[in-house]
Short mmCIF file of C-alpha atoms in Angstrom, two decimals:
data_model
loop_
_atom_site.label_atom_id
_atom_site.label_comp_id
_atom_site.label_asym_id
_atom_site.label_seq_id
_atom_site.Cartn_x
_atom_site.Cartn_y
_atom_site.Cartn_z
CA UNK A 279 -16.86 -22.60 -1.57
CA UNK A 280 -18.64 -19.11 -1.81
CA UNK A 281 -18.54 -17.12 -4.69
CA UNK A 282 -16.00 -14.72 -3.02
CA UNK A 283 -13.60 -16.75 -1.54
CA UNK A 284 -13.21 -18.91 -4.96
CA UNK A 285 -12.76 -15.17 -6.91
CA UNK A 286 -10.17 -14.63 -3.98
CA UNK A 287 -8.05 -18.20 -4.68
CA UNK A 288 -8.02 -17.40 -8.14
CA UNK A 289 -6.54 -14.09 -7.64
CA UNK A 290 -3.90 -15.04 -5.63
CA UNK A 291 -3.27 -18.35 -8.02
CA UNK A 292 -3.96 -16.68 -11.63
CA UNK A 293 -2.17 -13.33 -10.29
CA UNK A 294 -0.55 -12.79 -7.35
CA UNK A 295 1.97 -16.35 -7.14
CA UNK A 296 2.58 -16.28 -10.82
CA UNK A 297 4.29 -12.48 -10.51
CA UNK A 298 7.38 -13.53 -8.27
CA UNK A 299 5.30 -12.91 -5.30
CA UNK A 300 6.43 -15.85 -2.52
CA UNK A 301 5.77 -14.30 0.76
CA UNK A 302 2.83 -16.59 2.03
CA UNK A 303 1.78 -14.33 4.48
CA UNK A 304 0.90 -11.71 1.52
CA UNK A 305 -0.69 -14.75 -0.37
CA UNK A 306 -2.93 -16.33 2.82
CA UNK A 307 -3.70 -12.88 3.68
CA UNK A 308 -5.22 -11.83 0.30
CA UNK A 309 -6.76 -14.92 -0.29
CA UNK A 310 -8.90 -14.53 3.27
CA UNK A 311 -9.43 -10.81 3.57
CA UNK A 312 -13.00 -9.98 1.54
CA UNK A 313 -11.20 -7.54 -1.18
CA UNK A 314 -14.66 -6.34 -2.09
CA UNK A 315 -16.19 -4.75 1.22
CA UNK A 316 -13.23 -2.35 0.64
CA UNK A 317 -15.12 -1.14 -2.94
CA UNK A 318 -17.89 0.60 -2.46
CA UNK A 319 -20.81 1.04 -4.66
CA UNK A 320 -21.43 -1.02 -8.24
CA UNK A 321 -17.68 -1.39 -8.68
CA UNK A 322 -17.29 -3.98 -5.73
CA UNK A 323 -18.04 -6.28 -8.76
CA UNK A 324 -14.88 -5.34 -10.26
CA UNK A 325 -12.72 -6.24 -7.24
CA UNK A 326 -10.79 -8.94 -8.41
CA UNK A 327 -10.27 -8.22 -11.82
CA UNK A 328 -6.59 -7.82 -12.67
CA UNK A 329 -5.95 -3.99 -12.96
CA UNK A 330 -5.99 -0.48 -11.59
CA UNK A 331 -9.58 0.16 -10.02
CA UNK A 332 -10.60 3.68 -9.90
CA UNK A 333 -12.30 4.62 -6.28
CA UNK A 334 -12.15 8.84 -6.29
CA UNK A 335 -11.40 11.11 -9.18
CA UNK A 336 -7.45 10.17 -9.36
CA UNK A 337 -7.11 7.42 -6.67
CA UNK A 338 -7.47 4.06 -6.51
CA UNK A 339 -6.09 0.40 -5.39
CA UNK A 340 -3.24 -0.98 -8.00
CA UNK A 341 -3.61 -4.38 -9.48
CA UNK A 342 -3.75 -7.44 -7.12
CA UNK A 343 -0.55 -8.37 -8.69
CA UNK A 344 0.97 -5.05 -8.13
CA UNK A 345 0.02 -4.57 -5.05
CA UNK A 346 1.58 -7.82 -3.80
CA UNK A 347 4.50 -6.98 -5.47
CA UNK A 348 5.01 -3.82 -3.61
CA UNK A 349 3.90 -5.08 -0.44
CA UNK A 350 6.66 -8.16 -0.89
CA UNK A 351 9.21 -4.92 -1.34
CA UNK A 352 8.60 -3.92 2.13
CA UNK A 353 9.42 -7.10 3.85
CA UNK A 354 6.71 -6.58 6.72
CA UNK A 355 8.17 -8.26 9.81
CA UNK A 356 6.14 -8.90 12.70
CA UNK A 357 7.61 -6.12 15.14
CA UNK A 358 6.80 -3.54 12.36
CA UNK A 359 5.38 -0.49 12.66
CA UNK A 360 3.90 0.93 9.01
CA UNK A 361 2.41 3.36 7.82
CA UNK A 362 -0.31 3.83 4.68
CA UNK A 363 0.17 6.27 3.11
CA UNK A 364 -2.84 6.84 0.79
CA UNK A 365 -4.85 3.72 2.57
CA UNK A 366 -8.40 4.27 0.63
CA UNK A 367 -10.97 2.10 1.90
CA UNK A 368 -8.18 0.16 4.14
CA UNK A 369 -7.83 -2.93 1.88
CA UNK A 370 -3.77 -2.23 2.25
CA UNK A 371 -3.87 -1.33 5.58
CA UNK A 372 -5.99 -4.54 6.34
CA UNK A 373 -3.65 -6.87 4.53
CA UNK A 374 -0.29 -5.50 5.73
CA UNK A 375 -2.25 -5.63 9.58
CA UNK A 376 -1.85 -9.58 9.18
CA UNK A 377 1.80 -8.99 9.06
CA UNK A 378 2.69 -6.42 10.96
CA UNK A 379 2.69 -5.39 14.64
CA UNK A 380 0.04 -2.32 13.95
CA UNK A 381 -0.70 -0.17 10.87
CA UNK A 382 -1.52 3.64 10.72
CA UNK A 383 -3.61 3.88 7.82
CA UNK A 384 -3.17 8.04 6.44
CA UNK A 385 -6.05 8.93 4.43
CA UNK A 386 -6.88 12.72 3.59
CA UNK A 387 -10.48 11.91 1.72
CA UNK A 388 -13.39 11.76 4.63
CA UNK A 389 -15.81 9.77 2.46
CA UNK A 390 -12.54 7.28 1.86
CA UNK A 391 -11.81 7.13 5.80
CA UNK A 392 -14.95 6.62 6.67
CA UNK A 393 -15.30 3.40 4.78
CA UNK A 394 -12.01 2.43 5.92
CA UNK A 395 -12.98 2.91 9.73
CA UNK A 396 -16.25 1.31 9.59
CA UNK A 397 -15.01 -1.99 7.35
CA UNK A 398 -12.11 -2.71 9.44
CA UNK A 399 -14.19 -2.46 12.33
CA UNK A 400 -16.72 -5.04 11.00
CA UNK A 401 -14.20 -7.05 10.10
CA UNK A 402 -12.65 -7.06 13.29
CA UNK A 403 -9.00 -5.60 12.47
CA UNK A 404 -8.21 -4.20 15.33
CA UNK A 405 -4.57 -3.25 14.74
CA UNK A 406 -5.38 -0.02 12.29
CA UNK A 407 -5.85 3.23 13.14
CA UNK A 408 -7.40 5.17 10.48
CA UNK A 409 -6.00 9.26 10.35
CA UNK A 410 -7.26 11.53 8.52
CA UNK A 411 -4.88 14.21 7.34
CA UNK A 412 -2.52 15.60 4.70
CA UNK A 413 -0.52 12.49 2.45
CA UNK A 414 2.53 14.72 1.73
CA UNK A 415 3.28 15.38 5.40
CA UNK A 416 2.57 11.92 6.91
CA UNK A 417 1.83 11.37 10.56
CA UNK A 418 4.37 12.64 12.96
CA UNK A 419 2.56 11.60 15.82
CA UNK A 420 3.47 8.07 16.06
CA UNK A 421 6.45 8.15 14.05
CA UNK A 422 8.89 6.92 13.33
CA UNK A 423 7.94 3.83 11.17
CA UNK A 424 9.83 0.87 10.23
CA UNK A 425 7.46 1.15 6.77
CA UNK A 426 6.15 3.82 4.90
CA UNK A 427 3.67 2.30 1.91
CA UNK A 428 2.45 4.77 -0.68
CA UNK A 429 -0.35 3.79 -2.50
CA UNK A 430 0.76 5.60 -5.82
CA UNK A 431 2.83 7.00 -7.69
CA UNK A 432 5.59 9.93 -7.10
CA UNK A 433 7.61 12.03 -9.47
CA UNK A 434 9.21 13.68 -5.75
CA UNK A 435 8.96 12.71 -2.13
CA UNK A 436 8.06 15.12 0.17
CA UNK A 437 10.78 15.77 3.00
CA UNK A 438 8.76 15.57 5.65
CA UNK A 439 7.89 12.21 4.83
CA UNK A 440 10.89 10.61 4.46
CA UNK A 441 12.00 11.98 7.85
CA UNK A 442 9.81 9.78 9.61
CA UNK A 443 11.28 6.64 8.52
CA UNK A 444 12.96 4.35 11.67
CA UNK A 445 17.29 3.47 10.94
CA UNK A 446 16.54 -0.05 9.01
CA UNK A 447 13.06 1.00 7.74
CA UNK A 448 11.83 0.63 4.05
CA UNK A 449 9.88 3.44 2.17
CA UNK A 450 7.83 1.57 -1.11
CA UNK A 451 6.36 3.97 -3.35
CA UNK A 452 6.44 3.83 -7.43
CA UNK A 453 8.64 6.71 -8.69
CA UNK A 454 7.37 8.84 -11.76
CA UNK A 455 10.03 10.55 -12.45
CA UNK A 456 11.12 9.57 -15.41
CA UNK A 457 9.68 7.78 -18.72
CA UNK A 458 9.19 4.94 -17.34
CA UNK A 459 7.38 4.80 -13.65
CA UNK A 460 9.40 2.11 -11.63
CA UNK A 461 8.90 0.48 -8.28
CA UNK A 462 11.62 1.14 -5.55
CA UNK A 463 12.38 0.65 -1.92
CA UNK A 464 14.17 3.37 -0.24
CA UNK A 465 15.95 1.92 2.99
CA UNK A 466 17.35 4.04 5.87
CA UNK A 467 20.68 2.78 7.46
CA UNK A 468 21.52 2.91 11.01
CA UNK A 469 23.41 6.70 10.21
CA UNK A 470 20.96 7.76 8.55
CA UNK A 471 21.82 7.66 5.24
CA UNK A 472 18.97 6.74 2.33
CA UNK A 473 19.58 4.13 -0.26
CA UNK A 474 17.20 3.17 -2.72
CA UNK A 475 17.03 -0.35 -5.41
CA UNK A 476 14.69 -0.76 -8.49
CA UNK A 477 12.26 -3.38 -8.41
CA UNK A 478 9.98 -3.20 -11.33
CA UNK A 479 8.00 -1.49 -14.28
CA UNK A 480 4.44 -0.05 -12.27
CA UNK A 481 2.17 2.71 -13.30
CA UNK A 482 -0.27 4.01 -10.94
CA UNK A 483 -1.60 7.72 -11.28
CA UNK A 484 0.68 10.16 -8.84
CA UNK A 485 -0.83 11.20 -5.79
CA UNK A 486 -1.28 14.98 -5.15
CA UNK A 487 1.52 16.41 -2.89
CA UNK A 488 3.65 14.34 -4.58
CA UNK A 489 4.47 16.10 -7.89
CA UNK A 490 7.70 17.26 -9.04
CA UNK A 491 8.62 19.95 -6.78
CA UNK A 492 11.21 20.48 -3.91
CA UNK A 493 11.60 17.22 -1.95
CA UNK A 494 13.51 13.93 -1.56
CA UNK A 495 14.79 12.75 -5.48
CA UNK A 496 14.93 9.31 -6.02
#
């Protein structure tokens, strides 16, 4: 077994299954996709190690274990439509493609997009369209979406955002607004009406757009 895939079945067996993560799909997809062609640079050495791994000044992928977690929240069926919001490099976008129906991955960093676009397309992922653009306002274009997936944190969802969620979608994000920075999954009914449920303790940085101001409170 290669050097990579063995660092990959450790990180789903040391990590990922020991953290209440039991959605196999999650597990057989991070254990096959190459987590480190989504790191550029040096730090691709540092893919698998179990913690937050800076990739731009304030961004970056959560924990493997984290990132699971969340992903688990969302409970990706096959008919799904998501969005990414925040994708990076397109790790997130290229797991939650192997559940999924088709994944818009929202990036507003060109550098960031650009490896996105280019790995996914040598990897042959065919089911992500990278879009560059502003987080905080999403992608009306193709919504709505049956998941929204933030990669970080908010103290306050934008609005405009949370509009484009589809009756019986999920929204994951990690919610900074208070002392302690929490996991939730907001879930749309069929009127319309938002609920949201506490998962767990996370702590990612917030993205920008997504500070305290006037928007959607948890």
């Amino acid at each position: 077994m290669a050097i990579t895939a063995l660092q990959r079945k450790n990180m789903v067996e040391s990590q990922v299954r020991p953290s209440d993560v039991t959605d196999r799909r999650i597990m057989a997809a991070m254990q096959a996709i190459p987590r480190e062609r989504f790191v550029p640079g040096p730090n691709a050495a540092l893919a698998y190690m179990d913690e937050f791994l800076m990739l731009a000044p304030g961004r970056g992928m959560a924990s493997p274990r984290t990132f699971a977690r969340l992903v688990q929240l969302a409970e990706i069926e096959a008919t799904d439509k998501v969005l990414d919001v925040g994708a990076l490099t397109g790790y997130s976008a290229a797991v939650m493609a192997n559940m999924a129906r088709d994944v818009v991955a929202l990036e507003s960093d060109k550098d960031l997009a650009a490896w996105a676009t280019k790995t996914l397309a040598d990897l042959a992922i065919g089911n992500v369209s990278v879009v560059m653009g502003e987080l905080a306002k999403g992608c009306l274009e193709s919504a709505p979406y049956d998941v929204i997936m933030i990669e970080g944190a908010a103290s306050q969802l934008p609005e405009k955002l949370v509009d484009q969620l589809a009756p019986g979608g999920r929204l994951v994000t990690i919610d900074a607004a208070g002392e302690i920075s929490l996991a939730v999954v907001l879930s749309r009914a069929a009127d319309g009406k938002i609920s949201h449920r506490v998962a767990f303790e996370a702590t990612v940085p917030i993205l920008a757009g997504f500070e305290a101001t006037k928007g959607f409170e948890f």
